[in-house]
Amino acid sequence: MPEQSELSTEDRKLVTLARATRARTGAADGAAVRDLDGRTYAGATVDLPSLQVSAIGVCVAMAVASGSKGLEAVVVLTDAAEADAADLAAVKEFAGEGVPVIVGDPRGNLR
């Protein structure tokens, strides 16, 4: 996985958005995505008794609900070693093959 300094300016922005969203909400994970039009969506894990949605799931849902046609990049900041398989499947289903999913720790250090 690349160091943050090796990422494009736009991908570093996704790391910053994911980190800020996670910190603001106190959620387990934070994520951010950029769609094909350059719009960004940031989200955090939702863990209510009646509703559980991953941070990537929130971002994908926001992009779909906003009329996006696909994604250019995904960032997730988590304590997990890798992105969840269900999240990767959702990204693939919505955006197709080849969308980079960058994983880092909650502080934004990339794995």
Short mmCIF file of N, CA and C in Angstrom, two decimals:
data_model
loop_
_atom_site.label_atom_id
_atom_site.label_comp_id
_atom_site.label_asym_id
_atom_site.label_seq_id
_atom_site.Cartn_x
_atom_site.Cartn_y
_atom_site.Cartn_z
N MET A 1 0.87 -1.18 0.00
CA MET A 1 0.00 0.00 0.00
C MET A 1 0.91 1.23 0.00
N PRO A 2 0.52 2.26 -0.72
CA PRO A 2 1.36 3.45 -0.81
C PRO A 2 1.36 4.23 0.50
N GLU A 3 2.43 5.00 0.67
CA GLU A 3 2.46 5.97 1.76
C GLU A 3 1.52 7.10 1.37
N GLN A 4 1.01 7.83 2.38
CA GLN A 4 0.09 8.92 2.08
C GLN A 4 0.74 9.95 1.15
N SER A 5 2.04 10.18 1.31
CA SER A 5 2.73 11.16 0.46
C SER A 5 2.77 10.72 -1.00
N GLU A 6 2.58 9.42 -1.27
CA GLU A 6 2.59 8.91 -2.64
C GLU A 6 1.22 9.00 -3.31
N LEU A 7 0.20 9.32 -2.54
CA LEU A 7 -1.15 9.43 -3.09
C LEU A 7 -1.30 10.74 -3.85
N SER A 8 -2.26 10.77 -4.77
CA SER A 8 -2.59 12.02 -5.44
C SER A 8 -3.19 12.99 -4.44
N THR A 9 -3.22 14.24 -4.80
CA THR A 9 -3.84 15.25 -3.93
C THR A 9 -5.29 14.89 -3.64
N GLU A 10 -6.00 14.41 -4.66
CA GLU A 10 -7.41 14.06 -4.49
C GLU A 10 -7.58 12.86 -3.56
N ASP A 11 -6.68 11.87 -3.63
CA ASP A 11 -6.78 10.72 -2.73
C ASP A 11 -6.40 11.11 -1.30
N ARG A 12 -5.44 12.02 -1.14
CA ARG A 12 -5.12 12.51 0.22
C ARG A 12 -6.31 13.24 0.82
N LYS A 13 -7.07 13.94 -0.02
CA LYS A 13 -8.29 14.60 0.45
C LYS A 13 -9.27 13.56 0.99
N LEU A 14 -9.40 12.42 0.33
CA LEU A 14 -10.29 11.36 0.82
C LEU A 14 -9.84 10.85 2.19
N VAL A 15 -8.52 10.70 2.38
CA VAL A 15 -8.00 10.27 3.68
C VAL A 15 -8.39 11.29 4.75
N THR A 16 -8.21 12.56 4.44
CA THR A 16 -8.55 13.62 5.40
C THR A 16 -10.04 13.60 5.73
N LEU A 17 -10.89 13.46 4.71
CA LEU A 17 -12.33 13.42 4.94
C LEU A 17 -12.74 12.21 5.79
N ALA A 18 -12.17 11.06 5.49
CA ALA A 18 -12.49 9.85 6.26
C ALA A 18 -12.05 9.99 7.71
N ARG A 19 -10.86 10.51 7.91
CA ARG A 19 -10.34 10.69 9.28
C ARG A 19 -11.20 11.68 10.06
N ALA A 20 -11.56 12.79 9.45
CA ALA A 20 -12.36 13.81 10.13
C ALA A 20 -13.76 13.29 10.46
N THR A 21 -14.36 12.55 9.53
CA THR A 21 -15.70 12.01 9.76
C THR A 21 -15.69 11.01 10.91
N ARG A 22 -14.71 10.12 10.91
CA ARG A 22 -14.60 9.13 11.98
C ARG A 22 -14.38 9.82 13.32
N ALA A 23 -13.50 10.81 13.37
CA ALA A 23 -13.21 11.51 14.62
C ALA A 23 -14.43 12.29 15.12
N ARG A 24 -15.13 12.92 14.21
CA ARG A 24 -16.29 13.74 14.59
C ARG A 24 -17.41 12.89 15.18
N THR A 25 -17.59 11.71 14.65
CA THR A 25 -18.70 10.87 15.09
C THR A 25 -18.32 9.87 16.18
N GLY A 26 -17.02 9.62 16.34
CA GLY A 26 -16.58 8.61 17.29
C GLY A 26 -16.88 7.20 16.82
N ALA A 27 -17.12 7.04 15.54
CA ALA A 27 -17.49 5.73 14.98
C ALA A 27 -16.26 4.81 14.87
N ALA A 28 -16.55 3.54 14.69
CA ALA A 28 -15.47 2.55 14.55
C ALA A 28 -14.65 2.80 13.30
N ASP A 29 -15.29 3.13 12.19
CA ASP A 29 -14.61 3.32 10.91
C ASP A 29 -15.08 4.61 10.26
N GLY A 30 -14.22 5.17 9.44
CA GLY A 30 -14.57 6.31 8.60
C GLY A 30 -14.18 5.98 7.17
N ALA A 31 -14.95 6.49 6.22
CA ALA A 31 -14.65 6.25 4.82
C ALA A 31 -14.97 7.49 4.00
N ALA A 32 -14.40 7.53 2.82
CA ALA A 32 -14.71 8.58 1.86
C ALA A 32 -14.53 8.01 0.47
N VAL A 33 -15.36 8.47 -0.46
CA VAL A 33 -15.28 8.03 -1.84
C VAL A 33 -15.32 9.25 -2.75
N ARG A 34 -14.78 9.09 -3.95
CA ARG A 34 -14.88 10.12 -4.99
C ARG A 34 -15.57 9.48 -6.18
N ASP A 35 -16.60 10.16 -6.68
CA ASP A 35 -17.34 9.59 -7.81
C ASP A 35 -16.73 10.04 -9.14
N LEU A 36 -17.31 9.59 -10.22
CA LEU A 36 -16.77 9.86 -11.55
C LEU A 36 -16.85 11.33 -11.94
N ASP A 37 -17.68 12.11 -11.25
CA ASP A 37 -17.77 13.55 -11.49
C ASP A 37 -16.88 14.35 -10.56
N GLY A 38 -16.11 13.66 -9.68
CA GLY A 38 -15.22 14.34 -8.75
C GLY A 38 -15.88 14.72 -7.43
N ARG A 39 -17.15 14.38 -7.28
CA ARG A 39 -17.84 14.67 -6.00
C ARG A 39 -17.36 13.69 -4.95
N THR A 40 -17.26 14.18 -3.71
CA THR A 40 -16.82 13.32 -2.62
C THR A 40 -17.95 13.11 -1.62
N TYR A 41 -17.92 11.93 -1.02
CA TYR A 41 -18.90 11.55 -0.01
C TYR A 41 -18.12 10.92 1.14
N ALA A 42 -18.39 11.37 2.35
CA ALA A 42 -17.71 10.83 3.53
C ALA A 42 -18.76 10.29 4.49
N GLY A 43 -18.43 9.19 5.15
CA GLY A 43 -19.38 8.59 6.07
C GLY A 43 -18.65 7.81 7.16
N ALA A 44 -19.40 7.46 8.16
CA ALA A 44 -18.88 6.69 9.29
C ALA A 44 -19.80 5.51 9.55
N THR A 45 -19.27 4.54 10.24
CA THR A 45 -20.06 3.37 10.62
C THR A 45 -21.30 3.81 11.38
N VAL A 46 -22.45 3.22 11.03
CA VAL A 46 -23.69 3.43 11.76
C VAL A 46 -23.96 2.14 12.53
N ASP A 47 -24.05 2.25 13.84
CA ASP A 47 -24.26 1.06 14.67
C ASP A 47 -25.35 1.34 15.69
N LEU A 48 -26.59 1.32 15.21
CA LEU A 48 -27.76 1.49 16.06
C LEU A 48 -28.38 0.12 16.31
N PRO A 49 -29.16 -0.02 17.36
CA PRO A 49 -29.80 -1.32 17.59
C PRO A 49 -30.63 -1.79 16.39
N SER A 50 -31.23 -0.86 15.67
CA SER A 50 -32.10 -1.25 14.56
C SER A 50 -31.47 -1.05 13.18
N LEU A 51 -30.24 -0.55 13.11
CA LEU A 51 -29.62 -0.27 11.82
C LEU A 51 -28.10 -0.35 11.95
N GLN A 52 -27.49 -1.19 11.12
CA GLN A 52 -26.03 -1.27 11.06
C GLN A 52 -25.61 -1.11 9.61
N VAL A 53 -24.75 -0.12 9.36
CA VAL A 53 -24.22 0.13 8.02
C VAL A 53 -22.74 0.46 8.17
N SER A 54 -21.93 -0.15 7.34
CA SER A 54 -20.50 0.14 7.38
C SER A 54 -20.23 1.54 6.83
N ALA A 55 -19.05 2.05 7.12
CA ALA A 55 -18.68 3.38 6.63
C ALA A 55 -18.65 3.40 5.10
N ILE A 56 -18.09 2.36 4.48
CA ILE A 56 -18.10 2.30 3.01
C ILE A 56 -19.53 2.18 2.52
N GLY A 57 -20.35 1.40 3.20
CA GLY A 57 -21.75 1.25 2.81
C GLY A 57 -22.48 2.58 2.82
N VAL A 58 -22.22 3.41 3.83
CA VAL A 58 -22.83 4.74 3.91
C VAL A 58 -22.41 5.57 2.70
N CYS A 59 -21.12 5.55 2.38
CA CYS A 59 -20.63 6.34 1.25
C CYS A 59 -21.19 5.87 -0.08
N VAL A 60 -21.23 4.57 -0.29
CA VAL A 60 -21.79 4.03 -1.53
C VAL A 60 -23.27 4.41 -1.63
N ALA A 61 -24.01 4.26 -0.55
CA ALA A 61 -25.44 4.62 -0.55
C ALA A 61 -25.63 6.10 -0.86
N MET A 62 -24.80 6.97 -0.28
CA MET A 62 -24.92 8.40 -0.56
C MET A 62 -24.64 8.70 -2.03
N ALA A 63 -23.62 8.04 -2.59
CA ALA A 63 -23.30 8.26 -4.00
C ALA A 63 -24.44 7.79 -4.90
N VAL A 64 -24.96 6.61 -4.62
CA VAL A 64 -26.08 6.08 -5.41
C VAL A 64 -27.29 7.01 -5.30
N ALA A 65 -27.61 7.43 -4.08
CA ALA A 65 -28.78 8.28 -3.85
C ALA A 65 -28.62 9.66 -4.49
N SER A 66 -27.38 10.07 -4.75
CA SER A 66 -27.12 11.36 -5.37
C SER A 66 -27.07 11.29 -6.90
N GLY A 67 -27.26 10.08 -7.43
CA GLY A 67 -27.28 9.92 -8.88
C GLY A 67 -25.93 9.65 -9.50
N SER A 68 -24.94 9.34 -8.68
CA SER A 68 -23.61 9.04 -9.21
C SER A 68 -23.67 7.80 -10.10
N LYS A 69 -22.79 7.76 -11.08
CA LYS A 69 -22.73 6.63 -12.02
C LYS A 69 -21.57 5.69 -11.73
N GLY A 70 -20.74 6.00 -10.74
CA GLY A 70 -19.62 5.14 -10.42
C GLY A 70 -18.63 5.84 -9.51
N LEU A 71 -17.56 5.14 -9.15
CA LEU A 71 -16.56 5.66 -8.23
C LEU A 71 -15.18 5.61 -8.87
N GLU A 72 -14.35 6.58 -8.48
CA GLU A 72 -12.95 6.59 -8.89
C GLU A 72 -12.04 6.02 -7.82
N ALA A 73 -12.38 6.25 -6.54
CA ALA A 73 -11.51 5.81 -5.45
C ALA A 73 -12.30 5.71 -4.16
N VAL A 74 -11.81 4.84 -3.26
CA VAL A 74 -12.41 4.62 -1.95
C VAL A 74 -11.30 4.61 -0.91
N VAL A 75 -11.54 5.25 0.22
CA VAL A 75 -10.63 5.19 1.37
C VAL A 75 -11.44 4.75 2.57
N VAL A 76 -10.91 3.81 3.35
CA VAL A 76 -11.52 3.43 4.62
C VAL A 76 -10.44 3.41 5.68
N LEU A 77 -10.74 4.04 6.81
CA LEU A 77 -9.84 4.05 7.96
C LEU A 77 -10.48 3.21 9.05
N THR A 78 -9.76 2.19 9.49
CA THR A 78 -10.33 1.17 10.35
C THR A 78 -9.24 0.50 11.17
N ASP A 79 -9.65 -0.16 12.24
CA ASP A 79 -8.71 -0.99 13.00
C ASP A 79 -8.52 -2.35 12.34
N ALA A 80 -9.40 -2.71 11.43
CA ALA A 80 -9.30 -3.99 10.73
C ALA A 80 -8.10 -3.99 9.79
N ALA A 81 -7.58 -5.16 9.50
CA ALA A 81 -6.41 -5.28 8.63
C ALA A 81 -6.73 -4.99 7.17
N GLU A 82 -7.99 -5.19 6.78
CA GLU A 82 -8.38 -4.98 5.39
C GLU A 82 -9.84 -4.59 5.31
N ALA A 83 -10.26 -4.13 4.15
CA ALA A 83 -11.66 -3.76 3.94
C ALA A 83 -12.52 -5.02 3.99
N ASP A 84 -13.73 -4.87 4.49
CA ASP A 84 -14.67 -5.98 4.61
C ASP A 84 -15.08 -6.49 3.21
N ALA A 85 -15.22 -7.79 3.09
CA ALA A 85 -15.57 -8.40 1.81
C ALA A 85 -16.91 -7.88 1.27
N ALA A 86 -17.88 -7.68 2.15
CA ALA A 86 -19.18 -7.16 1.71
C ALA A 86 -19.05 -5.74 1.17
N ASP A 87 -18.18 -4.94 1.77
CA ASP A 87 -17.95 -3.59 1.27
C ASP A 87 -17.28 -3.62 -0.09
N LEU A 88 -16.30 -4.49 -0.24
CA LEU A 88 -15.63 -4.61 -1.53
C LEU A 88 -16.60 -5.06 -2.61
N ALA A 89 -17.52 -5.96 -2.25
CA ALA A 89 -18.53 -6.42 -3.20
C ALA A 89 -19.46 -5.28 -3.59
N ALA A 90 -19.84 -4.43 -2.64
CA ALA A 90 -20.72 -3.29 -2.94
C ALA A 90 -20.02 -2.31 -3.86
N VAL A 91 -18.75 -2.04 -3.61
CA VAL A 91 -17.99 -1.14 -4.49
C VAL A 91 -17.91 -1.72 -5.89
N LYS A 92 -17.61 -3.01 -5.99
CA LYS A 92 -17.52 -3.66 -7.30
C LYS A 92 -18.86 -3.65 -8.03
N GLU A 93 -19.94 -3.94 -7.30
CA GLU A 93 -21.27 -3.96 -7.92
C GLU A 93 -21.65 -2.59 -8.45
N PHE A 94 -21.35 -1.56 -7.69
CA PHE A 94 -21.73 -0.21 -8.10
C PHE A 94 -20.77 0.37 -9.14
N ALA A 95 -19.47 0.17 -8.94
CA ALA A 95 -18.49 0.90 -9.74
C ALA A 95 -17.67 0.03 -10.68
N GLY A 96 -17.82 -1.28 -10.59
CA GLY A 96 -17.07 -2.16 -11.47
C GLY A 96 -15.69 -2.51 -10.92
N GLU A 97 -14.95 -3.23 -11.75
CA GLU A 97 -13.60 -3.68 -11.39
C GLU A 97 -12.62 -2.50 -11.40
N GLY A 98 -11.56 -2.64 -10.64
CA GLY A 98 -10.44 -1.72 -10.75
C GLY A 98 -10.52 -0.46 -9.91
N VAL A 99 -11.54 -0.29 -9.11
CA VAL A 99 -11.62 0.90 -8.26
C VAL A 99 -10.68 0.67 -7.07
N PRO A 100 -9.69 1.54 -6.88
CA PRO A 100 -8.79 1.34 -5.75
C PRO A 100 -9.50 1.56 -4.42
N VAL A 101 -9.28 0.62 -3.49
CA VAL A 101 -9.80 0.74 -2.13
C VAL A 101 -8.58 0.83 -1.22
N ILE A 102 -8.35 2.02 -0.71
CA ILE A 102 -7.18 2.31 0.12
C ILE A 102 -7.58 2.13 1.58
N VAL A 103 -6.82 1.32 2.31
CA VAL A 103 -7.13 1.01 3.71
C VAL A 103 -6.05 1.60 4.59
N GLY A 104 -6.47 2.23 5.67
CA GLY A 104 -5.53 2.78 6.64
C GLY A 104 -6.05 2.64 8.04
N ASP A 105 -5.20 2.96 8.99
CA ASP A 105 -5.63 2.92 10.39
C ASP A 105 -6.42 4.18 10.72
N PRO A 106 -7.03 4.26 11.89
CA PRO A 106 -7.87 5.42 12.22
C PRO A 106 -7.16 6.77 12.17
N ARG A 107 -5.83 6.78 12.28
CA ARG A 107 -5.09 8.04 12.21
C ARG A 107 -4.74 8.43 10.77
N GLY A 108 -5.05 7.55 9.82
CA GLY A 108 -4.77 7.85 8.42
C GLY A 108 -3.47 7.28 7.91
N ASN A 109 -2.80 6.45 8.72
CA ASN A 109 -1.60 5.77 8.24
C ASN A 109 -2.03 4.61 7.36
N LEU A 110 -1.58 4.59 6.13
CA LEU A 110 -2.04 3.60 5.17
C LEU A 110 -1.35 2.26 5.38
N ARG A 111 -2.08 1.20 5.05
CA ARG A 111 -1.53 -0.15 5.17
C ARG A 111 -1.06 -0.64 3.81
#
